[in-house]
XYZ file of C-alpha atoms in Angstrom:
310
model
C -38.075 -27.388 -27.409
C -34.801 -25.533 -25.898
C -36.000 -22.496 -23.624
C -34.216 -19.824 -24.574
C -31.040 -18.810 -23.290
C -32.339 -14.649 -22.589
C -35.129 -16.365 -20.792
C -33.120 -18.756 -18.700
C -30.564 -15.927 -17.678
C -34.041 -13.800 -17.040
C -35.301 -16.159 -14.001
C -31.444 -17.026 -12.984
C -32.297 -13.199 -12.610
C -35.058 -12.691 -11.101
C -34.431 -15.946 -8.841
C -31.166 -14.831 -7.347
C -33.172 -11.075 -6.228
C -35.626 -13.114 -4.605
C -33.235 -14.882 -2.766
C -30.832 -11.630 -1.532
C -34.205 -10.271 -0.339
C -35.541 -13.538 1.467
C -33.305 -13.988 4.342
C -33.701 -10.358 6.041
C -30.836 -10.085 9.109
C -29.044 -12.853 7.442
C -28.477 -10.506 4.401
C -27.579 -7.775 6.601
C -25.173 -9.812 8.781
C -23.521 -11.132 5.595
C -23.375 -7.273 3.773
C -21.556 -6.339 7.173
C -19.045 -8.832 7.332
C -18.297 -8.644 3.766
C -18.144 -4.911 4.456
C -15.420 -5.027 7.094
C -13.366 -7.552 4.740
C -13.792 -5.098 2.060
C -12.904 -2.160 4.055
C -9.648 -3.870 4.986
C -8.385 -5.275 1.544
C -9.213 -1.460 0.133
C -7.091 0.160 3.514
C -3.818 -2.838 2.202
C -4.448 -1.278 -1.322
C -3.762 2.387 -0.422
C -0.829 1.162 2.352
C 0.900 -0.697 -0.475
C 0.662 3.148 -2.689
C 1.563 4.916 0.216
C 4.601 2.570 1.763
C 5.815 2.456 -1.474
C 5.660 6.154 -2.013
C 7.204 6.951 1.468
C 10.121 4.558 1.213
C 11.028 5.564 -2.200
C 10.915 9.111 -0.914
C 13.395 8.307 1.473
C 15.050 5.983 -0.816
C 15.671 9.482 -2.600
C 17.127 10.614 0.524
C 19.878 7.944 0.620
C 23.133 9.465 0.668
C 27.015 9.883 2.390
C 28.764 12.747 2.582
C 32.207 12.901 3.099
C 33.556 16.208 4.595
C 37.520 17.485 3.744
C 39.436 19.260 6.005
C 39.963 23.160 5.504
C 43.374 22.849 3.568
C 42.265 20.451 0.581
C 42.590 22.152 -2.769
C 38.939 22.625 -4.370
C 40.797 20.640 -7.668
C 41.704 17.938 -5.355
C 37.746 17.750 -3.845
C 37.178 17.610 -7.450
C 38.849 14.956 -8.637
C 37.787 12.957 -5.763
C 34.310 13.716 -6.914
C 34.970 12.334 -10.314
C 36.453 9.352 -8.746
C 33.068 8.962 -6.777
C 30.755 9.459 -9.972
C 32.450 6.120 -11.454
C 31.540 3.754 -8.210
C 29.056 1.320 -9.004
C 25.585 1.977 -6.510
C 26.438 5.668 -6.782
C 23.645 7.511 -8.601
C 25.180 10.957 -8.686
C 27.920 13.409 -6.578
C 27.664 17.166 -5.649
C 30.176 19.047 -4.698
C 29.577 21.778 -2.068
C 32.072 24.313 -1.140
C 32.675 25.806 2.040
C 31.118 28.960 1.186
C 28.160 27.609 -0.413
C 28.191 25.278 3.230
C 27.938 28.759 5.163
C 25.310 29.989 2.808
C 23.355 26.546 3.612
C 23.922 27.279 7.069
C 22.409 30.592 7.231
C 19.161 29.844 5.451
C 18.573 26.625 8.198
C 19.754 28.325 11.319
C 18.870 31.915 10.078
C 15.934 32.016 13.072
C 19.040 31.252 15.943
C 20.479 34.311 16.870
C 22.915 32.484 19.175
C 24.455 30.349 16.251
C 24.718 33.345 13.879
C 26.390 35.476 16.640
C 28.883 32.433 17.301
C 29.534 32.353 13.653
C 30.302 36.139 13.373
C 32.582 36.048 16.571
C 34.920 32.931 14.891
C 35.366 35.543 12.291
C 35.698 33.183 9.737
C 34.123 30.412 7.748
C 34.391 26.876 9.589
C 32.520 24.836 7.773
C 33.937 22.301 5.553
C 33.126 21.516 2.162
C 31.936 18.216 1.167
C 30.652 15.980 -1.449
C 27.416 14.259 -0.998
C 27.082 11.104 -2.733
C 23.363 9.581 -3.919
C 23.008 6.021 -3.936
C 20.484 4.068 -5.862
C 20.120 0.981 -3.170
C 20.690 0.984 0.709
C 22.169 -1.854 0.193
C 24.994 -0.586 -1.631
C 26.106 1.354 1.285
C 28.420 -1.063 2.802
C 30.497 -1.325 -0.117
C 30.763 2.302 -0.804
C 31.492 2.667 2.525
C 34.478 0.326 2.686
C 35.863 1.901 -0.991
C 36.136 5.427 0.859
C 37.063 3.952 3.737
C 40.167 2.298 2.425
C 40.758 5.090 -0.337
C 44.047 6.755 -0.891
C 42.065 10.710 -0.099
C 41.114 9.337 3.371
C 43.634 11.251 5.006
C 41.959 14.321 3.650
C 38.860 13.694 5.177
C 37.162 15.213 8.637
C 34.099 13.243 8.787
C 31.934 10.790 7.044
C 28.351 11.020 7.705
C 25.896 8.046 6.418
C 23.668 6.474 9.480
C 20.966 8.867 10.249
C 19.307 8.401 6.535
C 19.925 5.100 6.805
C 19.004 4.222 9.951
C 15.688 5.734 9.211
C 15.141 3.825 5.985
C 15.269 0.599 7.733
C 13.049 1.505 10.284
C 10.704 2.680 8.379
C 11.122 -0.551 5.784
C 10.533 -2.767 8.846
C 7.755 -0.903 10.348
C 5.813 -0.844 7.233
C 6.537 -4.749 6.235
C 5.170 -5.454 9.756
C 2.050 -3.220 9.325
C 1.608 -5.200 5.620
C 2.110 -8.507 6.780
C -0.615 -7.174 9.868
C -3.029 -6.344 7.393
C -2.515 -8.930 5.071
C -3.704 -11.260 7.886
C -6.420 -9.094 9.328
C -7.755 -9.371 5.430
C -7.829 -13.127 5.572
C -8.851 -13.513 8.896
C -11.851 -11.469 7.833
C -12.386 -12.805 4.155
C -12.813 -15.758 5.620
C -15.455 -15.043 8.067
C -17.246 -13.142 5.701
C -16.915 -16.677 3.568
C -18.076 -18.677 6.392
C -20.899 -16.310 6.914
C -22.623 -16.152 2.963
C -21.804 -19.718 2.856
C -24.327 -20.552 6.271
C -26.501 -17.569 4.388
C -26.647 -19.446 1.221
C -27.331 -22.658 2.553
C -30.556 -21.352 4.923
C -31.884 -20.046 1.506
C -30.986 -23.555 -0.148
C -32.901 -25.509 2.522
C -35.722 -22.661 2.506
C -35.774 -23.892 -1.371
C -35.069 -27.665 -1.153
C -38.805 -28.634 -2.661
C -38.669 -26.004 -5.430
C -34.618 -27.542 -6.250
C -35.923 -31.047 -6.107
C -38.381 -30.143 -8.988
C -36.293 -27.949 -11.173
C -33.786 -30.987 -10.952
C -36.649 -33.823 -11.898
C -38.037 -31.683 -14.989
C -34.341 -31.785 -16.104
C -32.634 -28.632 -15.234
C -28.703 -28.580 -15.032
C -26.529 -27.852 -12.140
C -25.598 -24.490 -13.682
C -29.264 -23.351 -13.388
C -29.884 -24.488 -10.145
C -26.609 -22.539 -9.091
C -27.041 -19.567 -10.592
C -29.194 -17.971 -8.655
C -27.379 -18.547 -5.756
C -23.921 -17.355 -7.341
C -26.143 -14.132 -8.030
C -27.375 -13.588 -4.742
C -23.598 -14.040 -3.597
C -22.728 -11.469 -6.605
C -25.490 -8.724 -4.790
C -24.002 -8.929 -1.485
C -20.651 -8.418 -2.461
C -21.501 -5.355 -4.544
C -23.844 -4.126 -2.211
C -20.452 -4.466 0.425
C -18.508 -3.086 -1.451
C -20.306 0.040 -2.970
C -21.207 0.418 0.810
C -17.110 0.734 1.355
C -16.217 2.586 -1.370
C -18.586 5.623 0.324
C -17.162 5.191 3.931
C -14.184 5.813 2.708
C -14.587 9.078 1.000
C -15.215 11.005 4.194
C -12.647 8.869 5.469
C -9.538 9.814 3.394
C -11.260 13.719 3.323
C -10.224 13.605 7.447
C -7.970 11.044 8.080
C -6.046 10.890 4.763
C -5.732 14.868 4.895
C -3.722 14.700 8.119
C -1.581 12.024 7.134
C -0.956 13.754 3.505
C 0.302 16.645 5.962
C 2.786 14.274 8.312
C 3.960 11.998 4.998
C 4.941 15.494 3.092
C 5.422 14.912 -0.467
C 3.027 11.504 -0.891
C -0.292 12.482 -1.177
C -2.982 9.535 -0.298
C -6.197 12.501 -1.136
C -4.760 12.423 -4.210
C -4.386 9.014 -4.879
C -7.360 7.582 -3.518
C -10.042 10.573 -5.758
C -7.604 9.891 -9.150
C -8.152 5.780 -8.547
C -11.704 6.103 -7.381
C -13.094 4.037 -9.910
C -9.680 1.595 -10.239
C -10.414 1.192 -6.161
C -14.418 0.756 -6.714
C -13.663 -1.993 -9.084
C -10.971 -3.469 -7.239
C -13.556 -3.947 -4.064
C -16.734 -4.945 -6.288
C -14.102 -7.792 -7.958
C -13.155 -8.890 -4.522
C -16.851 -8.464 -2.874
C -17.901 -10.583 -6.286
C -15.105 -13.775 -5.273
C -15.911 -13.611 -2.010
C -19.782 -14.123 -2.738
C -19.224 -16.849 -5.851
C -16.744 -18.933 -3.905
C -19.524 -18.963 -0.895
C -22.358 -19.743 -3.150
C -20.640 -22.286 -5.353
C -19.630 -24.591 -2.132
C -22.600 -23.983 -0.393
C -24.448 -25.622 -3.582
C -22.412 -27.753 -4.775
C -22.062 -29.437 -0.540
C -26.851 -29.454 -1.545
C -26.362 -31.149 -4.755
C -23.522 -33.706 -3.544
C -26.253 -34.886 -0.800
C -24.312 -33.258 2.144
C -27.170 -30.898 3.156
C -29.500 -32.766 5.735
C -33.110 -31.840 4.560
């Protein structure tokens, strides 16, 4: 007579707590480094949200702006405007005039009393207008560069300014690629210790076991059974590491992520991290949970093909 499934799955149960609670600092050790693995992979998580915030902010930021000298007609700005608006790359054009330049001007510099008394002593306005172009890739800035560059309204242009936004952008792209590819490696460096770690765990509780396996496998049980409660033992530590994570980081991103939500402006990872709580929780239970299978299932399977010395 087949045992029933509901009471198989009940000592795979049972089994696998007996086993997470048998091995004492070995548990601990292995909770700790799965921790710190954890910890990591959730920290590349929010980086990816946040780079990707950040750039496209400055992505938004992206622009040239072309500056015409004080006799250009306003109809001549605008039809160079129009001319602009129909370049491919170019997201959108504003035209600003040189009095809506000086009003600009005043707001920024409003605080220098030096600048504004310059300004009144000139007498008049001496600002330039300009049209400031958006543009949807960085990469597109060579070519737009080289159509205004070559156009037949150069000659009624003062200055064309496009490096500082940039330059920043690139920066900023490299820095954070750098800090990714950093973290992706500081993950796998430690996903693989923590790997190494459950597996040696695993293995002390398999030889701690070897009679009790011997005679589950002569009375007929399968390899499934005799894995399982390993594969749940490996399941328990990488919840257990994970829920432990989840926590550290709430106080975490409460300091930490308020200060950098202050320096970063507009992208907000407070906000993020408490409206993905549970998308993040899950994420690090899922990757606590592989991290513990793949451990128990080689760590078995290396007892059951003979490799384990008993």
């Amino acid at each position: 007579m087949k045992t029933p499934i509901s009471t198989n799955l009940s000592r795979i149960f049972e089994k696998g707590k007996s086993i997470f609670k048998r091995n004492g600092w070995l548990t601990i050790a292995t909770i700790i480094t799965m921790f710190l693995s954890i910890l990591v992979f959730t920290g590349v998580l929010i980086m990816n949200y946040t780079s990707n915030r950040f750039i496209a902010s400055l992505k938004d930021k992206i622009d040239i702006s072309i500056y015409f000298k004080p006799s250009i007609e306003e109809s001549e700005i605008l039809s160079v405007q129009e001319q602009l608006g129909k370049i491919e790359g170019v997201v959108k054009t504003e035209y600003i005039s040189r009095d809506k330049a000086l009003e600009f001007f005043k707001q920024r510099y409003g605080h220098n009393e030096t600048l504004l008394k310059a300004l009144n002593e000139i007498g008049e306005n001496p600002l330039s207008a300009s049209v400031n172009i958006k543009i949807k890739n960085v990469k597109d800035y060579d070519k737009i560069l080289t159509y205004i560059e070559t156009a037949v309204f150069k000659d009624k242009l003062v200055n064309i300014n496009f490096t500082e936004n940039r330059d920043l952008l690139n920066k900023t792209t490299n820095l954070i690629n750098g800090l990714r590819i950093g973290s992706l490696i500081i993950t796998a460096v430690l996903t693989l210790v923590a790997i190494i770690v459950a597996f040696n765990t695993i293995r002390i509780a398999i030889y701690s076991m070897r009679e009790e396996i011997n005679i589950m496998k002569l009375v007929g049980a399968t390899n499934w059974f005799v894995r399982g409660p390993f594969v749940l033992a490996g399941c328990f530590y990488g919840i257990i590491a994970a829920i432990l994570s989840s926590i550290c980081y709430i106080p975490l991103i409460l300091t930490v992520g308020r200060k950098i939500d202050i320096f970063l402006g507009n992208v907000s990872i407070t906000k993020y991290f408490f409206s993905n709580i549970l998308i993040l929780l899950l994420a690090q239970i899922a990757f606590g949970i592989i991290i513990g299978v793949v451990s128990a299932i080689f760590a078995v399977a290396k007892y059951l093909n003979g490799k384990v010395n008993e």
